Amino acid sequence: MADDEVKLYGAMVSPFVCRVKIALNMKEIKYENLEEDIINKSAELLKYNPVHKKVPVLLHNGNPISESIVIIEYIDDVWKGVPILPQDSYEKAIARFWAKFLDDKCLPALRVVGSNGDEKVIAEACEQLQVLENELKVKGTKFFGGDNIGLVDIAAVFIAYWLGIREEAAGIKTFTKEKFPKLTKWADDFVNSQVVNHTLPPRERMVAFYNKMFGKVN
């Protein structure tokens, strides 16, 4: 599919866009990266994602696909090579379950960390992280996807990279090796893997972004 036209409408600060970039890089897919202003969105983005009006949007030969997990599954279906989802039907269902858990339970809890220092908020975030910590203990593997990066690992990029930056900017620390030894080890292995490391936005720019969000002045 060397002649395919692939474009990605995204924003550097979005972990959801980063998910898609990791999947594209895993498959070694060449694509045009179109950086969006998340405040003043382009007419093209609004045209291709009229329902949610947000990034990411993947444009494949003129056909738009939105929502990061949906896009990743599409990429895995269309392009062969390194698999992102398990081949076994049961394991595939389990991977989808955990990806949904991350979006439905973890992300809402963790997004509040930094913007609200309430102890109840932090306790809820730690509770969700503990669920993931326990899952890694049970699996006993390097990644949620086993020995190799898979859908759940990609879906959890927010925890592996964004969470620490948000906490640094907010001046709090809940995601520690003492509390979550398995999960922090997974995060280190994940962000330092070649396919992920070259995809992540520069840390200094992300720290500046969250410093501004939380009202801190360097």
mmCIF file of C-alpha atoms in Angstrom:
data_model
loop_
_atom_site.group_PDB
_atom_site.id
_atom_site.type_symbol
_atom_site.label_atom_id
_atom_site.label_comp_id
_atom_site.label_asym_id
_atom_site.label_seq_id
_atom_site.Cartn_x
_atom_site.Cartn_y
_atom_site.Cartn_z
ATOM 1 C CA MET A 1 0.000 0.000 0.000
ATOM 2 C CA ALA A 2 2.930 2.261 -0.788
ATOM 3 C CA ASP A 3 0.759 4.637 -2.859
ATOM 4 C CA ASP A 4 -1.712 5.280 -0.059
ATOM 5 C CA GLU A 5 -2.256 8.884 0.981
ATOM 6 C CA VAL A 6 -2.243 9.111 4.774
ATOM 7 C CA LYS A 7 -2.716 12.340 6.693
ATOM 8 C CA LEU A 8 -3.059 12.891 10.418
ATOM 9 C CA TYR A 9 -4.816 15.925 11.840
ATOM 10 C CA GLY A 10 -3.453 16.296 15.347
ATOM 11 C CA ALA A 11 -1.935 18.448 18.060
ATOM 12 C CA MET A 12 1.410 17.988 19.783
ATOM 13 C CA VAL A 13 -0.069 18.275 23.286
ATOM 14 C CA SER A 14 -2.662 15.518 22.775
ATOM 15 C CA PRO A 15 -1.957 12.021 24.121
ATOM 16 C CA PHE A 16 -4.747 10.750 21.869
ATOM 17 C CA VAL A 17 -2.881 11.977 18.813
ATOM 18 C CA CYS A 18 0.300 10.431 20.169
ATOM 19 C CA ARG A 19 -1.500 7.078 20.373
ATOM 20 C CA VAL A 20 -2.135 7.192 16.646
ATOM 21 C CA LYS A 21 1.422 8.293 15.842
ATOM 22 C CA ILE A 22 2.803 5.331 17.786
ATOM 23 C CA ALA A 23 0.558 2.946 15.844
ATOM 24 C CA LEU A 24 1.593 4.494 12.520
ATOM 25 C CA ASN A 25 5.253 4.220 13.472
ATOM 26 C CA MET A 26 4.864 0.599 14.581
ATOM 27 C CA LYS A 27 3.545 -0.196 11.108
ATOM 28 C CA GLU A 28 6.185 2.032 9.452
ATOM 29 C CA ILE A 29 3.482 4.000 7.659
ATOM 30 C CA LYS A 30 4.507 7.257 6.028
ATOM 31 C CA TYR A 31 2.037 10.038 6.727
ATOM 32 C CA GLU A 32 1.634 13.783 6.566
ATOM 33 C CA ASN A 33 1.334 15.343 10.018
ATOM 34 C CA LEU A 34 -1.035 18.317 10.051
ATOM 35 C CA GLU A 35 -0.736 20.282 13.282
ATOM 36 C CA GLU A 36 -4.011 21.805 14.431
ATOM 37 C CA ASP A 37 -4.603 24.846 16.600
ATOM 38 C CA ILE A 38 -6.884 23.301 19.227
ATOM 39 C CA ILE A 39 -8.454 26.715 19.897
ATOM 40 C CA ASN A 40 -8.947 27.788 16.270
ATOM 41 C CA LYS A 41 -9.653 24.532 14.480
ATOM 42 C CA SER A 42 -9.287 24.318 10.711
ATOM 43 C CA ALA A 43 -12.203 23.988 8.332
ATOM 44 C CA GLU A 44 -10.752 20.651 7.213
ATOM 45 C CA LEU A 45 -10.821 19.216 10.739
ATOM 46 C CA LEU A 46 -14.413 20.347 11.268
ATOM 47 C CA LYS A 47 -15.328 18.856 7.915
ATOM 48 C CA TYR A 48 -13.724 15.490 8.633
ATOM 49 C CA ASN A 49 -14.892 15.213 12.242
ATOM 50 C CA PRO A 50 -18.220 17.094 12.352
ATOM 51 C CA VAL A 51 -19.522 15.091 15.328
ATOM 52 C CA HIS A 52 -16.790 15.642 17.931
ATOM 53 C CA LYS A 53 -14.837 18.397 16.170
ATOM 54 C CA LYS A 54 -11.535 17.308 17.702
ATOM 55 C CA VAL A 55 -8.242 15.585 16.968
ATOM 56 C CA PRO A 56 -7.050 13.047 16.035
ATOM 57 C CA VAL A 57 -8.468 12.443 12.594
ATOM 58 C CA LEU A 58 -6.771 10.032 10.208
ATOM 59 C CA LEU A 59 -7.385 10.657 6.526
ATOM 60 C CA HIS A 60 -6.689 7.544 4.448
ATOM 61 C CA ASN A 61 -7.108 8.049 0.712
ATOM 62 C CA GLY A 62 -9.625 10.786 1.444
ATOM 63 C CA ASN A 63 -11.634 8.757 3.955
ATOM 64 C CA PRO A 64 -11.675 10.204 7.507
ATOM 65 C CA ILE A 65 -11.558 8.103 10.683
ATOM 66 C CA SER A 66 -11.811 9.672 14.131
ATOM 67 C CA GLU A 67 -11.377 8.581 17.765
ATOM 68 C CA SER A 68 -7.905 7.294 18.650
ATOM 69 C CA ILE A 69 -8.757 3.684 19.566
ATOM 70 C CA VAL A 70 -10.958 3.320 16.485
ATOM 71 C CA ILE A 71 -8.131 4.694 14.348
ATOM 72 C CA ILE A 72 -5.602 2.278 15.872
ATOM 73 C CA GLU A 73 -7.858 -0.700 15.191
ATOM 74 C CA TYR A 74 -8.333 0.542 11.627
ATOM 75 C CA ILE A 75 -4.573 0.838 11.160
ATOM 76 C CA ASP A 76 -4.093 -2.686 12.473
ATOM 77 C CA ASP A 77 -6.769 -4.025 10.119
ATOM 78 C CA VAL A 78 -5.502 -2.273 7.001
ATOM 79 C CA TRP A 79 -1.745 -2.515 7.336
ATOM 80 C CA LYS A 80 -0.054 -5.800 8.100
ATOM 81 C CA GLY A 81 3.330 -6.230 9.732
ATOM 82 C CA VAL A 82 3.784 -5.745 13.462
ATOM 83 C CA PRO A 83 0.422 -6.603 15.099
ATOM 84 C CA ILE A 84 -1.076 -4.133 17.552
ATOM 85 C CA LEU A 85 -4.045 -6.192 18.692
ATOM 86 C CA PRO A 86 -3.707 -9.862 19.652
ATOM 87 C CA GLN A 87 -4.598 -12.393 16.973
ATOM 88 C CA ASP A 88 -6.538 -14.597 19.400
ATOM 89 C CA SER A 89 -10.201 -13.515 19.623
ATOM 90 C CA TYR A 90 -10.392 -13.790 23.410
ATOM 91 C CA GLU A 91 -7.137 -11.906 23.964
ATOM 92 C CA LYS A 92 -8.324 -9.262 21.510
ATOM 93 C CA ALA A 93 -11.509 -8.800 23.526
ATOM 94 C CA ILE A 94 -9.488 -8.473 26.733
ATOM 95 C CA ALA A 95 -7.259 -5.831 25.143
ATOM 96 C CA ARG A 96 -10.342 -3.867 24.080
ATOM 97 C CA PHE A 97 -11.711 -4.158 27.623
ATOM 98 C CA TRP A 98 -8.578 -2.608 29.140
ATOM 99 C CA ALA A 99 -8.394 0.118 26.494
ATOM 100 C CA LYS A 100 -11.979 1.050 27.352
ATOM 101 C CA PHE A 101 -11.158 0.932 31.069
ATOM 102 C CA LEU A 102 -8.340 3.404 30.492
ATOM 103 C CA ASP A 103 -10.598 5.842 28.660
ATOM 104 C CA ASP A 104 -13.687 5.426 30.848
ATOM 105 C CA LYS A 105 -12.103 5.162 34.296
ATOM 106 C CA CYS A 106 -8.430 6.151 34.343
ATOM 107 C CA LEU A 107 -8.335 9.204 32.111
ATOM 108 C CA PRO A 108 -11.227 11.049 33.804
ATOM 109 C CA ALA A 109 -9.623 10.454 37.217
ATOM 110 C CA LEU A 110 -6.088 11.360 36.162
ATOM 111 C CA ARG A 111 -7.051 14.469 34.188
ATOM 112 C CA VAL A 112 -8.147 16.133 37.414
ATOM 113 C CA VAL A 113 -4.749 15.539 39.030
ATOM 114 C CA GLY A 114 -2.918 18.837 39.020
ATOM 115 C CA SER A 115 -5.961 20.993 38.399
ATOM 116 C CA ASN A 116 -7.441 19.917 41.742
ATOM 117 C CA GLY A 117 -5.347 18.947 44.758
ATOM 118 C CA ASP A 118 -8.303 17.554 46.685
ATOM 119 C CA GLU A 119 -7.362 14.390 48.584
ATOM 120 C CA LYS A 120 -10.465 12.591 47.352
ATOM 121 C CA VAL A 121 -9.492 13.329 43.746
ATOM 122 C CA ILE A 122 -5.954 12.029 44.296
ATOM 123 C CA ALA A 123 -7.264 8.925 46.074
ATOM 124 C CA GLU A 124 -9.537 8.161 43.121
ATOM 125 C CA ALA A 125 -6.618 8.533 40.708
ATOM 126 C CA CYS A 126 -4.449 6.217 42.818
ATOM 127 C CA GLU A 127 -7.268 3.671 42.970
ATOM 128 C CA GLN A 128 -7.391 3.464 39.178
ATOM 129 C CA LEU A 129 -3.603 3.244 38.931
ATOM 130 C CA GLN A 130 -3.652 0.414 41.458
ATOM 131 C CA VAL A 131 -5.996 -1.570 39.216
ATOM 132 C CA LEU A 132 -3.406 -1.334 36.430
ATOM 133 C CA GLU A 133 -0.586 -2.150 38.849
ATOM 134 C CA ASN A 134 -2.448 -5.321 39.865
ATOM 135 C CA GLU A 135 -3.049 -6.290 36.235
ATOM 136 C CA LEU A 136 0.675 -6.089 35.474
ATOM 137 C CA LYS A 137 1.424 -8.203 38.549
ATOM 138 C CA VAL A 138 -1.012 -10.852 37.356
ATOM 139 C CA LYS A 139 0.310 -10.833 33.789
ATOM 140 C CA GLY A 140 3.965 -10.880 34.831
ATOM 141 C CA THR A 141 4.996 -9.468 31.447
ATOM 142 C CA LYS A 142 7.029 -6.450 30.369
ATOM 143 C CA PHE A 143 4.079 -4.774 28.680
ATOM 144 C CA PHE A 144 0.306 -5.031 28.922
ATOM 145 C CA GLY A 145 0.546 -6.578 25.470
ATOM 146 C CA GLY A 146 3.000 -9.242 26.661
ATOM 147 C CA ASP A 147 6.638 -9.057 25.599
ATOM 148 C CA ASN A 148 5.756 -6.545 22.899
ATOM 149 C CA ILE A 149 3.844 -3.259 22.856
ATOM 150 C CA GLY A 150 0.161 -3.607 22.030
ATOM 151 C CA LEU A 151 -3.143 -1.731 22.089
ATOM 152 C CA VAL A 152 -3.365 -1.346 25.877
ATOM 153 C CA ASP A 153 0.170 0.001 26.166
ATOM 154 C CA ILE A 154 -0.499 2.565 23.465
ATOM 155 C CA ALA A 155 -3.803 3.528 25.073
ATOM 156 C CA ALA A 156 -1.971 4.087 28.374
ATOM 157 C CA VAL A 157 0.587 6.546 26.952
ATOM 158 C CA PHE A 158 -1.136 9.254 28.994
ATOM 159 C CA ILE A 159 -0.013 7.493 32.170
ATOM 160 C CA ALA A 160 3.464 6.630 30.904
ATOM 161 C CA TYR A 161 4.386 10.154 29.782
ATOM 162 C CA TRP A 162 1.750 12.828 30.354
ATOM 163 C CA LEU A 163 0.946 12.043 34.001
ATOM 164 C CA GLY A 164 4.466 12.672 35.308
ATOM 165 C CA ILE A 165 4.662 15.966 33.429
ATOM 166 C CA ARG A 166 1.302 17.131 34.789
ATOM 167 C CA GLU A 167 2.367 16.208 38.305
ATOM 168 C CA GLU A 168 5.677 18.042 37.909
ATOM 169 C CA ALA A 169 3.893 21.174 36.721
ATOM 170 C CA ALA A 170 1.358 20.926 39.554
ATOM 171 C CA GLY A 171 4.000 20.271 42.194
ATOM 172 C CA ILE A 172 2.542 16.966 43.363
ATOM 173 C CA LYS A 173 3.765 13.371 43.198
ATOM 174 C CA THR A 174 1.425 10.391 43.341
ATOM 175 C CA PHE A 175 2.820 8.205 40.557
ATOM 176 C CA THR A 176 5.908 6.863 42.355
ATOM 177 C CA LYS A 177 8.010 3.688 42.250
ATOM 178 C CA GLU A 178 7.215 3.085 45.913
ATOM 179 C CA LYS A 179 3.460 3.062 45.304
ATOM 180 C CA PHE A 180 3.405 1.526 41.829
ATOM 181 C CA PRO A 181 6.626 -0.451 41.169
ATOM 182 C CA LYS A 182 5.249 -2.501 38.270
ATOM 183 C CA LEU A 183 3.464 0.381 36.585
ATOM 184 C CA THR A 184 6.392 2.807 36.825
ATOM 185 C CA LYS A 185 8.751 0.132 35.455
ATOM 186 C CA TRP A 186 6.321 -0.454 32.589
ATOM 187 C CA ALA A 187 6.191 3.302 31.939
ATOM 188 C CA ASP A 188 9.999 3.533 31.789
ATOM 189 C CA ASP A 189 10.242 0.582 29.397
ATOM 190 C CA PHE A 190 7.440 1.944 27.243
ATOM 191 C CA VAL A 191 8.616 5.540 26.836
ATOM 192 C CA ASN A 192 12.210 4.404 26.247
ATOM 193 C CA SER A 193 11.304 1.921 23.521
ATOM 194 C CA GLN A 194 12.451 3.126 20.114
ATOM 195 C CA VAL A 195 9.029 3.209 18.455
ATOM 196 C CA VAL A 196 7.586 5.326 21.282
ATOM 197 C CA ASN A 197 10.512 7.525 22.284
ATOM 198 C CA HIS A 198 10.821 9.172 18.880
ATOM 199 C CA THR A 199 7.079 9.855 18.823
ATOM 200 C CA LEU A 200 6.658 11.672 22.133
ATOM 201 C CA PRO A 201 6.507 15.478 22.163
ATOM 202 C CA PRO A 202 9.532 17.243 23.724
ATOM 203 C CA ARG A 203 9.276 17.128 27.503
ATOM 204 C CA GLU A 204 10.357 20.750 28.017
ATOM 205 C CA ARG A 205 7.581 21.989 25.734
ATOM 206 C CA MET A 206 5.023 19.855 27.534
ATOM 207 C CA VAL A 207 6.178 21.099 30.955
ATOM 208 C CA ALA A 208 5.836 24.692 29.712
ATOM 209 C CA PHE A 209 2.351 23.914 28.400
ATOM 210 C CA TYR A 210 1.163 22.507 31.737
ATOM 211 C CA ASN A 211 2.908 25.223 33.738
ATOM 212 C CA LYS A 212 0.817 27.710 31.785
ATOM 213 C CA MET A 213 -2.313 25.600 32.251
ATOM 214 C CA PHE A 214 -1.837 25.443 36.015
ATOM 215 C CA GLY A 215 -0.941 29.127 36.240
ATOM 216 C CA LYS A 216 2.727 28.667 37.117
ATOM 217 C CA VAL A 217 5.407 31.084 35.944
ATOM 218 C CA ASN A 218 8.929 29.793 35.296
#
